[in-house]
C-alpha positions as a Python dict, from the first residue, in 0.01 Angstrom:
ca = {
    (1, 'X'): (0, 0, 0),
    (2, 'X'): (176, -219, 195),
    (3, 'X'): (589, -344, 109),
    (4, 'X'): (613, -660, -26),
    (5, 'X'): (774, -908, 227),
    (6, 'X'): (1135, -1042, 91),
    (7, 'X'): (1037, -1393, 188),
    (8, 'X'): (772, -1376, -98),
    (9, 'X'): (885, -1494, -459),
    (10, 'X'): (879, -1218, -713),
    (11, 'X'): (690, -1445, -1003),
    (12, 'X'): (301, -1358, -1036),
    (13, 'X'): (107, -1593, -1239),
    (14, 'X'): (-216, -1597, -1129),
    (15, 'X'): (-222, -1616, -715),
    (16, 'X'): (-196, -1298, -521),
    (17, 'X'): (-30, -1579, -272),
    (18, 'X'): (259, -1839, -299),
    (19, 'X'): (202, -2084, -560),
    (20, 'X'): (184, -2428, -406),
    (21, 'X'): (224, -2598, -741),
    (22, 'X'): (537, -2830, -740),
    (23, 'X'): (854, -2691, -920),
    (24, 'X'): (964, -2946, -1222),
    (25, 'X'): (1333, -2972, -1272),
    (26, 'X'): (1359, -3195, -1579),
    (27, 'X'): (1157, -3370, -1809),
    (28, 'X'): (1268, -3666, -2084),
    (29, 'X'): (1014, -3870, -2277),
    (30, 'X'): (663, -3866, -2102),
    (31, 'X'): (783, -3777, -1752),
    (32, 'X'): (785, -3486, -1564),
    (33, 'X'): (1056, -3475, -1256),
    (34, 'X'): (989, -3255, -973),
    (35, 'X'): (1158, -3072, -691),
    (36, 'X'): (1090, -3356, -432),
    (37, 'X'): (1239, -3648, -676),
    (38, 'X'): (898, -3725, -835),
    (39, 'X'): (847, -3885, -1152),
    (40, 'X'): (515, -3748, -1295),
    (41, 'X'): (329, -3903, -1601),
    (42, 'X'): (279, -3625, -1825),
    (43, 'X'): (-72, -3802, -1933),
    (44, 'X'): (-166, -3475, -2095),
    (45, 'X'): (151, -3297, -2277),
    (46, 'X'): (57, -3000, -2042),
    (47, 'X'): (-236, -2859, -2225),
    (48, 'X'): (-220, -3072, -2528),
    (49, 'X'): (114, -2940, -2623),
    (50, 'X'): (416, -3195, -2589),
    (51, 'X'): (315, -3398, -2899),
    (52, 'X'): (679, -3560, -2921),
    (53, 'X'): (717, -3605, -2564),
    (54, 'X'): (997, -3373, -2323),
    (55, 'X'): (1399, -3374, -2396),
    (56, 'X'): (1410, -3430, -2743),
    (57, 'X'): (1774, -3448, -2895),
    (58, 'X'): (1702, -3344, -3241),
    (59, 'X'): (1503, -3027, -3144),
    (60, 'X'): (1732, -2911, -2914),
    (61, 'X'): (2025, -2931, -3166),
    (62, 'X'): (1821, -2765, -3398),
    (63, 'X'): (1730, -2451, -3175),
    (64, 'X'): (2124, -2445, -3087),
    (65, 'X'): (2199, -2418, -3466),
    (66, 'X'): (1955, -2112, -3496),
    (67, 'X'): (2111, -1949, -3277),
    (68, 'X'): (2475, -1977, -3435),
    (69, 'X'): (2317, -1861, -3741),
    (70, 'X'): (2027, -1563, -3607),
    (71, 'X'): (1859, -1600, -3337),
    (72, 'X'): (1660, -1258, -3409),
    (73, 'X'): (1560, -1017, -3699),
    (74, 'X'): (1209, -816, -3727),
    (75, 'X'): (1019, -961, -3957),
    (76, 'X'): (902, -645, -4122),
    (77, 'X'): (1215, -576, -4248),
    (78, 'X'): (1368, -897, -4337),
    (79, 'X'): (1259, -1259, -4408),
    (80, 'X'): (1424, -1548, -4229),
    (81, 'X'): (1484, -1920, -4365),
    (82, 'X'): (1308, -2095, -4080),
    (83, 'X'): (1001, -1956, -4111),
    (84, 'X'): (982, -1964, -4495),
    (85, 'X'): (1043, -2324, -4483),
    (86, 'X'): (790, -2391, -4213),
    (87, 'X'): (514, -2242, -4398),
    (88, 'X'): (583, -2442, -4681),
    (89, 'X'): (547, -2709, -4487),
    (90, 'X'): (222, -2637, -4341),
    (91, 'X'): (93, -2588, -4620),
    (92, 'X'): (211, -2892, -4777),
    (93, 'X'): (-1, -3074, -4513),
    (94, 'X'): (-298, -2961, -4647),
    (95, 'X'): (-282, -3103, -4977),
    (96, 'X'): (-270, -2745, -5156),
    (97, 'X'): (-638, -2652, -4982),
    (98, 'X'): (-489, -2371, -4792),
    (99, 'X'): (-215, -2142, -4970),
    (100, 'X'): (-71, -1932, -4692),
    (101, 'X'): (89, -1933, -4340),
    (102, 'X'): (142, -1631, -4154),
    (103, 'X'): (321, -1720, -3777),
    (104, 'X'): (239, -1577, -3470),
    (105, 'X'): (270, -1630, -3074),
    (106, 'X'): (34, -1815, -2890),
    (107, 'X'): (-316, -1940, -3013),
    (108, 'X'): (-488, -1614, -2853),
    (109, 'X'): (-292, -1438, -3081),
    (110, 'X'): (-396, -1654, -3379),
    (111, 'X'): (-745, -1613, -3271),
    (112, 'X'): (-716, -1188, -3214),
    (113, 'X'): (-538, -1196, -3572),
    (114, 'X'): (-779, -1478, -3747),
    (115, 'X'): (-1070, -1140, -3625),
    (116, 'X'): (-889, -867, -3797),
    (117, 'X'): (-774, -1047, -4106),
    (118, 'X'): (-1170, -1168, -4152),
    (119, 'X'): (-1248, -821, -4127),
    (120, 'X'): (-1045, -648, -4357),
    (121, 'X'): (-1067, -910, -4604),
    (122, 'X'): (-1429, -808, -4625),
    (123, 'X'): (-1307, -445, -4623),
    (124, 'X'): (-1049, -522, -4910),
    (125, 'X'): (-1340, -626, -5095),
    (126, 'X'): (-1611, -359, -5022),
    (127, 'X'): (-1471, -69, -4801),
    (128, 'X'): (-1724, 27, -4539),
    (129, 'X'): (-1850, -292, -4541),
    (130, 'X'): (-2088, -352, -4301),
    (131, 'X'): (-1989, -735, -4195),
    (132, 'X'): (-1878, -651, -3826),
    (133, 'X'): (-2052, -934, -3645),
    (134, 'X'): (-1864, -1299, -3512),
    (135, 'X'): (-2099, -1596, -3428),
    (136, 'X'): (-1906, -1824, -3224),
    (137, 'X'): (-2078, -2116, -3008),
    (138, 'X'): (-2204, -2140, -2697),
    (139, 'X'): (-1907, -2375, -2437),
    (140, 'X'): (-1679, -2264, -2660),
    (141, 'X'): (-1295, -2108, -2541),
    (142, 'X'): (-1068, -1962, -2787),
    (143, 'X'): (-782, -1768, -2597),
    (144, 'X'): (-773, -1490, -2316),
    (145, 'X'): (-693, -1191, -2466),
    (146, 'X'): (-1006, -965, -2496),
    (147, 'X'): (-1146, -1007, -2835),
    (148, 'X'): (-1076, -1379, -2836),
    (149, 'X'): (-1222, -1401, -2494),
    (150, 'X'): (-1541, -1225, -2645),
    (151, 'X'): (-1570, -1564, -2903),
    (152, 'X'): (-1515, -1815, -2623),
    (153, 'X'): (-1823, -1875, -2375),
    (154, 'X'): (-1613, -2068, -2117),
    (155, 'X'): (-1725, -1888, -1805),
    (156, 'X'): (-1521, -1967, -1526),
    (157, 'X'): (-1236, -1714, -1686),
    (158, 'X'): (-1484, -1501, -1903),
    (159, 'X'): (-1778, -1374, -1644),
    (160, 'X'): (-1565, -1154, -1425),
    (161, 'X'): (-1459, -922, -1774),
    (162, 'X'): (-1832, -947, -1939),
    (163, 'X'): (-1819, -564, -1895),
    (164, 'X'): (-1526, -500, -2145),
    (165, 'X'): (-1572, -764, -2381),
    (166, 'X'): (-1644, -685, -2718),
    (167, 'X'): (-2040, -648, -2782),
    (168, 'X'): (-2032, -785, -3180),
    (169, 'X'): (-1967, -1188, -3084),
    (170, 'X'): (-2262, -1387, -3009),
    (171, 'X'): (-2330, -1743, -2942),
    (172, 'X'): (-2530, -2019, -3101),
    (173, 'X'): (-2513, -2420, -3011),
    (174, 'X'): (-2249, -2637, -3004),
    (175, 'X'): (-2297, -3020, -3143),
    (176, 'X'): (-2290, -3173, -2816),
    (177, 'X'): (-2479, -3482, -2892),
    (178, 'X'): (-2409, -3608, -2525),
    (179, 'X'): (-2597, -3295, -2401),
    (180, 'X'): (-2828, -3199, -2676),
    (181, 'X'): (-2965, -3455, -2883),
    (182, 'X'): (-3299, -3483, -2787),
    (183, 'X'): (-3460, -3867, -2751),
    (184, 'X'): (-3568, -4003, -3072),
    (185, 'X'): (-3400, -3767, -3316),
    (186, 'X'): (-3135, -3868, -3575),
    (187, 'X'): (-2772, -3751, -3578),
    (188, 'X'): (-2865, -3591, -3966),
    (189, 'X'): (-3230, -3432, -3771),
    (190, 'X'): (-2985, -3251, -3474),
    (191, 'X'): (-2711, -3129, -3785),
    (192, 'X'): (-3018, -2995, -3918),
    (193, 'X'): (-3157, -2844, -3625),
    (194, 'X'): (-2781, -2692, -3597),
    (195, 'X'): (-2772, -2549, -3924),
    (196, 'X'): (-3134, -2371, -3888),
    (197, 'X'): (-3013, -2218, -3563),
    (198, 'X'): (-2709, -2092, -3750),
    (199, 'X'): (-2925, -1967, -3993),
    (200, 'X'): (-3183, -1773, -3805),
    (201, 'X'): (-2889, -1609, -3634),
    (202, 'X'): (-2738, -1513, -3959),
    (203, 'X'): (-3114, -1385, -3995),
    (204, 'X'): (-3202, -1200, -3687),
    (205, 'X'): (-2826, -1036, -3752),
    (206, 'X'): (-2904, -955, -4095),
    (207, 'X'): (-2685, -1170, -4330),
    (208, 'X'): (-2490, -878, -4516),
    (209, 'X'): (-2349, -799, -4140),
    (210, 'X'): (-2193, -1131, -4008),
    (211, 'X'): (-1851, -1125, -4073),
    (212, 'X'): (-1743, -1518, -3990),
    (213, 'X'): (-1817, -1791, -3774),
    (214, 'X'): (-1555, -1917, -3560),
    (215, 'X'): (-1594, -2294, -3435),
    (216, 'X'): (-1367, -2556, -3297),
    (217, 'X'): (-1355, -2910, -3504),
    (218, 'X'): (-1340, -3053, -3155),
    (219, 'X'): (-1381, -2865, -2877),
    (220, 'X'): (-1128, -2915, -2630),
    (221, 'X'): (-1076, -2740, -2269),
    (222, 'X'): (-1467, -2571, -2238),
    (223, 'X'): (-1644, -2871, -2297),
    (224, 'X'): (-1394, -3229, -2278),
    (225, 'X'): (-1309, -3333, -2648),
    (226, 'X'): (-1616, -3289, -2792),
    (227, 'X'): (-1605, -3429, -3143),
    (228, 'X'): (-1840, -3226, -3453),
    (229, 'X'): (-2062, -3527, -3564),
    (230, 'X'): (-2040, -3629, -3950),
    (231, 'X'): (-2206, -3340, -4128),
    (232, 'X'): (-2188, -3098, -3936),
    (233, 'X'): (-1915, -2880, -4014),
    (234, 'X'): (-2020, -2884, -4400),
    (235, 'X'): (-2395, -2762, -4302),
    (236, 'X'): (-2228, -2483, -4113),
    (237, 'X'): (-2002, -2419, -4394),
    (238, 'X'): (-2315, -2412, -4624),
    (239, 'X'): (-2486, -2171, -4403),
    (240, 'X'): (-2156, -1924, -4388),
    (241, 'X'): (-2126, -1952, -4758),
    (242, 'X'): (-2433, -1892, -4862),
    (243, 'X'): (-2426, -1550, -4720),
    (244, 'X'): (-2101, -1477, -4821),
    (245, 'X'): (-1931, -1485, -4454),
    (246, 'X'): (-1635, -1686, -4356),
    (247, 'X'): (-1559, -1957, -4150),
    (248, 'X'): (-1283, -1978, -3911),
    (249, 'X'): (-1174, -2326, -3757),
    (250, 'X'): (-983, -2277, -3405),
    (251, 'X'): (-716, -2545, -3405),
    (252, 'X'): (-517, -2464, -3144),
    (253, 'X'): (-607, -2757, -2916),
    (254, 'X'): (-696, -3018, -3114),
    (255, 'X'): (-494, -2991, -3442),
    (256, 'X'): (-139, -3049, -3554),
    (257, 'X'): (-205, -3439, -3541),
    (258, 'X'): (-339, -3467, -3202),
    (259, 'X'): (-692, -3642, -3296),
    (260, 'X'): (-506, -3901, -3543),
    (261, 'X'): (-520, -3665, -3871),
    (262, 'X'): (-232, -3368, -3910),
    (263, 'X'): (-599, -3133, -3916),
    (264, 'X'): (-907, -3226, -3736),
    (265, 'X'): (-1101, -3101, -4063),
    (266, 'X'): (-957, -3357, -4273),
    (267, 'X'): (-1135, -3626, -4071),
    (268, 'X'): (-1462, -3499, -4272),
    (269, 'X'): (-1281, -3335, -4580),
    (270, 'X'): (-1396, -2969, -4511),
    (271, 'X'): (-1173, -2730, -4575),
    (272, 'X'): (-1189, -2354, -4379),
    (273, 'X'): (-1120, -2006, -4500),
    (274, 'X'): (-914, -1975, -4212),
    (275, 'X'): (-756, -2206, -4000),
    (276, 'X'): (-590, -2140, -3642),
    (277, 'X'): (-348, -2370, -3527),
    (278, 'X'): (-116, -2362, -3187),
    (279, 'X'): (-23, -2578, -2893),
    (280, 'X'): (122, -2875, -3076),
    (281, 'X'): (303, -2676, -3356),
    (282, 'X'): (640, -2637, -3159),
    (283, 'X'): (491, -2913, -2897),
    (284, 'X'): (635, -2698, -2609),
    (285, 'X'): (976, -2658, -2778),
    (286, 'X'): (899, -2307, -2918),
    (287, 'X'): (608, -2015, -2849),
    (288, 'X'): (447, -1986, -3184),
    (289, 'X'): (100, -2092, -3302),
    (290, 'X'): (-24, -1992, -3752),
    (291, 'X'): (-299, -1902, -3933),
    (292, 'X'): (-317, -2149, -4221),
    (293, 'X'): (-532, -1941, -4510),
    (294, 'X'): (-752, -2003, -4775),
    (295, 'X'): (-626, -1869, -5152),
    (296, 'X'): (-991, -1729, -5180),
    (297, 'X'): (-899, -1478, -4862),
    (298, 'X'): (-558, -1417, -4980),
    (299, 'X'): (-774, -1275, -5356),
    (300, 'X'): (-1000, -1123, -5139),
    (301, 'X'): (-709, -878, -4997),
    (302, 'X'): (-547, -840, -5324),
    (303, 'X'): (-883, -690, -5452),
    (304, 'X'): (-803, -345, -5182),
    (305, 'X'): (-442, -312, -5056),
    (306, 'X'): (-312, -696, -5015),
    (307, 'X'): (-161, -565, -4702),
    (308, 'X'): (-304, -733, -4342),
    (309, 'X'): (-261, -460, -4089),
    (310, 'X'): (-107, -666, -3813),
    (311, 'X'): (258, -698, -3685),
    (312, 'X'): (391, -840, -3360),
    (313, 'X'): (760, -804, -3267),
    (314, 'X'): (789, -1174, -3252),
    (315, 'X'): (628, -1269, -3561),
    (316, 'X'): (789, -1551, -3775),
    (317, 'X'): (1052, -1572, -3474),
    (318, 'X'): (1334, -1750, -3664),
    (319, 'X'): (1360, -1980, -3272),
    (320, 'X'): (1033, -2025, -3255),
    (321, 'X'): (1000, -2139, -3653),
    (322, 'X'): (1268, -2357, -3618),
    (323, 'X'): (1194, -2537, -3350),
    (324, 'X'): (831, -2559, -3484),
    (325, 'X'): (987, -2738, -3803),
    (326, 'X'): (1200, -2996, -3649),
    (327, 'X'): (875, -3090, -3462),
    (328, 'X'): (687, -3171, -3766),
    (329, 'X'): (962, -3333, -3935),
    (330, 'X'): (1001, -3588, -3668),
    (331, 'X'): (609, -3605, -3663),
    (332, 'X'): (661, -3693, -4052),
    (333, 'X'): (909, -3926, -4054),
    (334, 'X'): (838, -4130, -3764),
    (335, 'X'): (503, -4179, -3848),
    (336, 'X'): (369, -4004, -3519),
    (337, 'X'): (12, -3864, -3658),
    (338, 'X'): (-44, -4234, -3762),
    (339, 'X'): (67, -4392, -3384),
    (340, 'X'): (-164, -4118, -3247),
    (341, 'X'): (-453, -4278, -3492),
    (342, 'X'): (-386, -4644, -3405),
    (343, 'X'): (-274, -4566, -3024),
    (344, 'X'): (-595, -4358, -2986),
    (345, 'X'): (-809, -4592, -3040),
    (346, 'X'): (-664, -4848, -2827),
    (347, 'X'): (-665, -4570, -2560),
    (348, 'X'): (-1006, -4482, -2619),
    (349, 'X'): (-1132, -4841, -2545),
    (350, 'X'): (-911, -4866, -2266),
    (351, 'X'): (-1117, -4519, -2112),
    (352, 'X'): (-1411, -4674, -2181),
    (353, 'X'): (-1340, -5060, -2075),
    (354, 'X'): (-1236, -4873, -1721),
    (355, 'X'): (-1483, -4590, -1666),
    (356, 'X'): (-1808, -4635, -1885),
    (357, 'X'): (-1922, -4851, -1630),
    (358, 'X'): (-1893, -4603, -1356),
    (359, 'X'): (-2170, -4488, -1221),
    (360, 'X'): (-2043, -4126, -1138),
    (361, 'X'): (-1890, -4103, -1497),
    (362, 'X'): (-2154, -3998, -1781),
    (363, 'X'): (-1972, -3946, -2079),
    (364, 'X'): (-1629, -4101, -2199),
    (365, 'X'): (-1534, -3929, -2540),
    (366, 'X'): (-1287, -3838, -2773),
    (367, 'X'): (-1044, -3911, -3065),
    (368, 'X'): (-711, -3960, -3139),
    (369, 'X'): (-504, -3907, -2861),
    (370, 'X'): (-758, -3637, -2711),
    (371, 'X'): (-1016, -3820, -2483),
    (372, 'X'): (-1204, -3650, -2132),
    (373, 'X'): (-1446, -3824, -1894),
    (374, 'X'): (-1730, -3639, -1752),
    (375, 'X'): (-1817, -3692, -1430),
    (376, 'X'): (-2200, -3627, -1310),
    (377, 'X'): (-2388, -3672, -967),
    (378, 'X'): (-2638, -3881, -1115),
    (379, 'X'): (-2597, -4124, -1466),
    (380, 'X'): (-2973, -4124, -1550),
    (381, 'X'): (-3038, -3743, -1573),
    (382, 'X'): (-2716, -3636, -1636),
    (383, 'X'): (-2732, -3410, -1350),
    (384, 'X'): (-2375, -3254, -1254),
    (385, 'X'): (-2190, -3239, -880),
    (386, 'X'): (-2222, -2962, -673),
    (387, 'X'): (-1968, -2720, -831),
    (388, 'X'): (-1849, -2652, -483),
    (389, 'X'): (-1702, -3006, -425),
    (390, 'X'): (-1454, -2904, -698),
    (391, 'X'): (-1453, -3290, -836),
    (392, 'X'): (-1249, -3190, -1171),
    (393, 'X'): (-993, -3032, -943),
    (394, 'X'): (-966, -3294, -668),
    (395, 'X'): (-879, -3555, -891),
    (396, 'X'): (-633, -3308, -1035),
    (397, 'X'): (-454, -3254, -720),
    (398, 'X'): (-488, -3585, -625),
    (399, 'X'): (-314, -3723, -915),
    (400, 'X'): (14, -3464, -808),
    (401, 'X'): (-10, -3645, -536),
    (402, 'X'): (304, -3952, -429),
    (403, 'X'): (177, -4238, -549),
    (404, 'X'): (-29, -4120, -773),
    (405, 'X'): (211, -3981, -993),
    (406, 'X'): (-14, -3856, -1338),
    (407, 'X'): (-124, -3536, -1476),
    (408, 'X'): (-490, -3483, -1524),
    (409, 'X'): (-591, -3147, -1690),
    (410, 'X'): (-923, -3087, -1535),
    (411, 'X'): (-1201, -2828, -1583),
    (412, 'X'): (-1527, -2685, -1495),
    (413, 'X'): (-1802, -2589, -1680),
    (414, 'X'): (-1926, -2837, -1927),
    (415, 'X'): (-2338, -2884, -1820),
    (416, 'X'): (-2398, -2509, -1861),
    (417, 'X'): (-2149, -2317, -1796),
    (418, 'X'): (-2091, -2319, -1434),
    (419, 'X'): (-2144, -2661, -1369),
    (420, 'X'): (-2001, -2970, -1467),
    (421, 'X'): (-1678, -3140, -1406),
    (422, 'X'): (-1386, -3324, -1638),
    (423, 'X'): (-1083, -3401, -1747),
    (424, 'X'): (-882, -3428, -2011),
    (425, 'X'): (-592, -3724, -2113),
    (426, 'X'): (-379, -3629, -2452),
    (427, 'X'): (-43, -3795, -2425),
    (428, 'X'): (236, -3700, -2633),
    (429, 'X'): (138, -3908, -2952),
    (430, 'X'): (490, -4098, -2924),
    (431, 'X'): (313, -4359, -2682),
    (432, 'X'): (299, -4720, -2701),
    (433, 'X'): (29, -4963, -2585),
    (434, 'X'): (227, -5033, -2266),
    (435, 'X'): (225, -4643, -2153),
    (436, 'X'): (-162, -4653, -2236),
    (437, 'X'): (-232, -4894, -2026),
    (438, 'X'): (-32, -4756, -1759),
    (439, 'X'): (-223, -4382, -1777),
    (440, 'X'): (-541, -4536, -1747),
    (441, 'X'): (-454, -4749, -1442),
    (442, 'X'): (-286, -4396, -1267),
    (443, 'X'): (-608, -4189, -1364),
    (444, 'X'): (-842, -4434, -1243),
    (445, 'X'): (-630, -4489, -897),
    (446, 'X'): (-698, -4096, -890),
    (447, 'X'): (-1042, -4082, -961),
    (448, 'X'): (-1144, -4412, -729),
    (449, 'X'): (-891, -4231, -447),
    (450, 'X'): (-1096, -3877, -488),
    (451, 'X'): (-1497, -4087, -490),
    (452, 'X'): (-1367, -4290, -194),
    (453, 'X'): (-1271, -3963, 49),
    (454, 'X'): (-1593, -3831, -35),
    (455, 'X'): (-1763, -4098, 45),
    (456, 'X'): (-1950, -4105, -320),
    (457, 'X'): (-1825, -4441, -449),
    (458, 'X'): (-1611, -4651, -215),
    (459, 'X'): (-1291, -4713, -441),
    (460, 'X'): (-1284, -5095, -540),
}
């Protein structure tokens, strides 16, 4: 093998080459300054992550505190205050329907841990149990480390590991009324349809070996802010329960206030046995993401050992917890899950005032402050681009560009799999009407910029 050349930087993310993504040097409120001088709008909080917005005063003086007191102690041999008192507090946003927190690392971590906790709680209660089977749902994505890839069904960064994924996760429907729902048939009629497919999955498993279902409230990279329609999420609750099976809801993306409520399941009142949470937890300022549990799993363990095998070095990181805390305090007290509410909906008619009428965009859809246009080839049959043009990513990089000045997180994917293009907007939820405004007139500069070079639409 050849010697790596000195002139190459050390830090591999995910080119073999040199990254030609733009080095940021600071960041305060909902800008992003780079390298070159560059003001970037940071239209989506990086992956739906800066809730508060970048530089935030309080935060940092809180982290600094930390580490005058501890910065670190392992958490299976002593407890720390930080992460006592953010539990409490995430459970207090519940309103007493979940009774636990246990803190973790990123939301693939969540999602490998929400696995093994569903499992042994079914082994706490009947060891030898049989219930080794995950239903998950079909343009789903739930993390990237192996078992959590094995839930998600977001090909472009699943296909090339099919052959050491785990073979006990398969895949039913998502609600994905834009996609789906089939001419003439009622929102309640397609829930239904939903549930039976559940169902005769559940069936053709054989009920007493399904172990949960794992679903996002709204699905957020995979398939572009896909909200569950009103009943859905209790009829697949029904179907779980009724044959004594759990059900997990992955948070990561879209919870922690981002779609207007503090949890996407409160928006229709049904509660989860488990409940995953990530991104906007620490909104950037810390690396931690929390399973938010159910008091009937937490009896279910104290029936066998009450002991969940699992422990990670940085577990209940007393940084990490911290910083996570002073987050949701400032969420709290300035009222920030209710300006995501009112601003998203002003945002959401803005999207829609601008790009509904575009004939390259099907869909415009979302909630809160968590929105994503699809773009397709041709309005009437909902027929996606040629993957090959890359559309998602071209408006991406065009929106880097001067002038331009607004991030775009785009993706591929959402007509099938391997075709389909979008992006997603979800602003830190400390915008006003003015910086609304302002990120759809950037994105749409991008988007008319991106149709005019390729000669699809002519920009206005």
């Amino acid at each position: 093998m050849g010697s790596i050349s000195p002139s190459e930087p050390a830090l591999f993310y995910q080119s073999a080459y040199t990254t030609k993504h733009p080095t940021v040097v600071s960041a305060s409120g909902l800008y992003l300054t780079l390298e070159n001088g560059q003001k970037v709008l940071d239209a989506t909080s990086g992956a739906a992550v800066s809730g508060i917005g970048h530089g935030n005063k309080r935060v940092k003086e809180a982290i600094v505190a930390q580490l005058d007191k501890v910065e670190y102690a392992h958490p299976g041999y002593f407890q720390n205050t930080p992460s006592n008192e953010l539990a409490d507090f995430l459970i207090q946003t519940t309103q007493g329907k979940l009774s636990r927190a246990c803190l973790l690392g990123s939301g693939s971590e969540a999602m490998e841990a929400a696995m093994k906790l569903a499992r042994q709680y079914h082994l706490e209660l009947s060891p030898g149990s049989p219930r080794l089977n995950f239903i998950a749902r079909k343009g789903s994505w739930h993390g990237c480390t192996l078992a959590a890839l094995s839930l998600g069904d977001f090909t472009p960064r699943k296909e090339i590991f099919h052959s050491i994924l785990h073979n006990n996760v398969t895949h039913v429907s998502p609600c994905h009324p834009y996609r789906d729902l089939r001419d003439g048939e009622t929102t309640e009629e397609y829930v239904a349809r939903l549930a039976q497919e559940l169902e005769d999955e559940f069936q053709r498993l054989g009920p007493h070996t399904v172990c949960a279902f794992v679903v996002e409230p709204m699905v957020g990279t995979a398939l572009g802010c896909v909200v569950a329609l009103p009943g859905y999420l209790q009829a697949m609750k029904d179907v779980c329960h009724r044959h004594g099976a759990l059900i997990i809801f992955d948070e990561v993306m879209c919870g922690m206030g981002r779609t207007g409520y503090t949890h996407a399941w409160q928006h229709d009142g049904v509660v989860p046995d488990i409940l995953a949470v990530g991104k906007g937890l620490a909104a950037g300022y810390g690396t931690i993401s929390a399973l938010l549990l159910h008091q009937g799993v937490i009896e279910g363990m104290r029936e066998g050992s009450a002991t969940f095998e699992h422990g990670q070095t940085y577990q209940c990181h007393p940084l990490d917890a911290v910083a996570a805390l002073e987050v949701q305090r400032i969420i709290q007290e300035q009222g920030l899950v209710q300006n995501a509410h009112k601003m998203g909906e002003l945002f959401g008619a803005l999207l829609k005032k601008r790009f509904q009428s575009h004939p390259h965009v099907g869909d415009v859809r979302g909630r809160g402050l968590f929105w994503s246009i699809e773009f397709v080839a041709d309005k009437a049959t909902k027929t996606p681009f040629d993957p090959k043009l890359n559309i998602a990513r071209r408006f991406r990089m065009r929106g880097l560009e001067q002038g331009y000045d607004v991030c775009l997180f785009s993706a591929q994917g959402c007509a099938g799999g391997k075709t389909g293009d979008h992006f997603l907007l979800a602003p830190p939820y400390t915008i006003t009407s003015a910086d609304a405004e302002e990120i759809v007139v950037r994105a749409g500069r991008a988007v008319d910029s991106v149709f005019a070079e390729l000669q699809i639409f002519p920009a206005a």
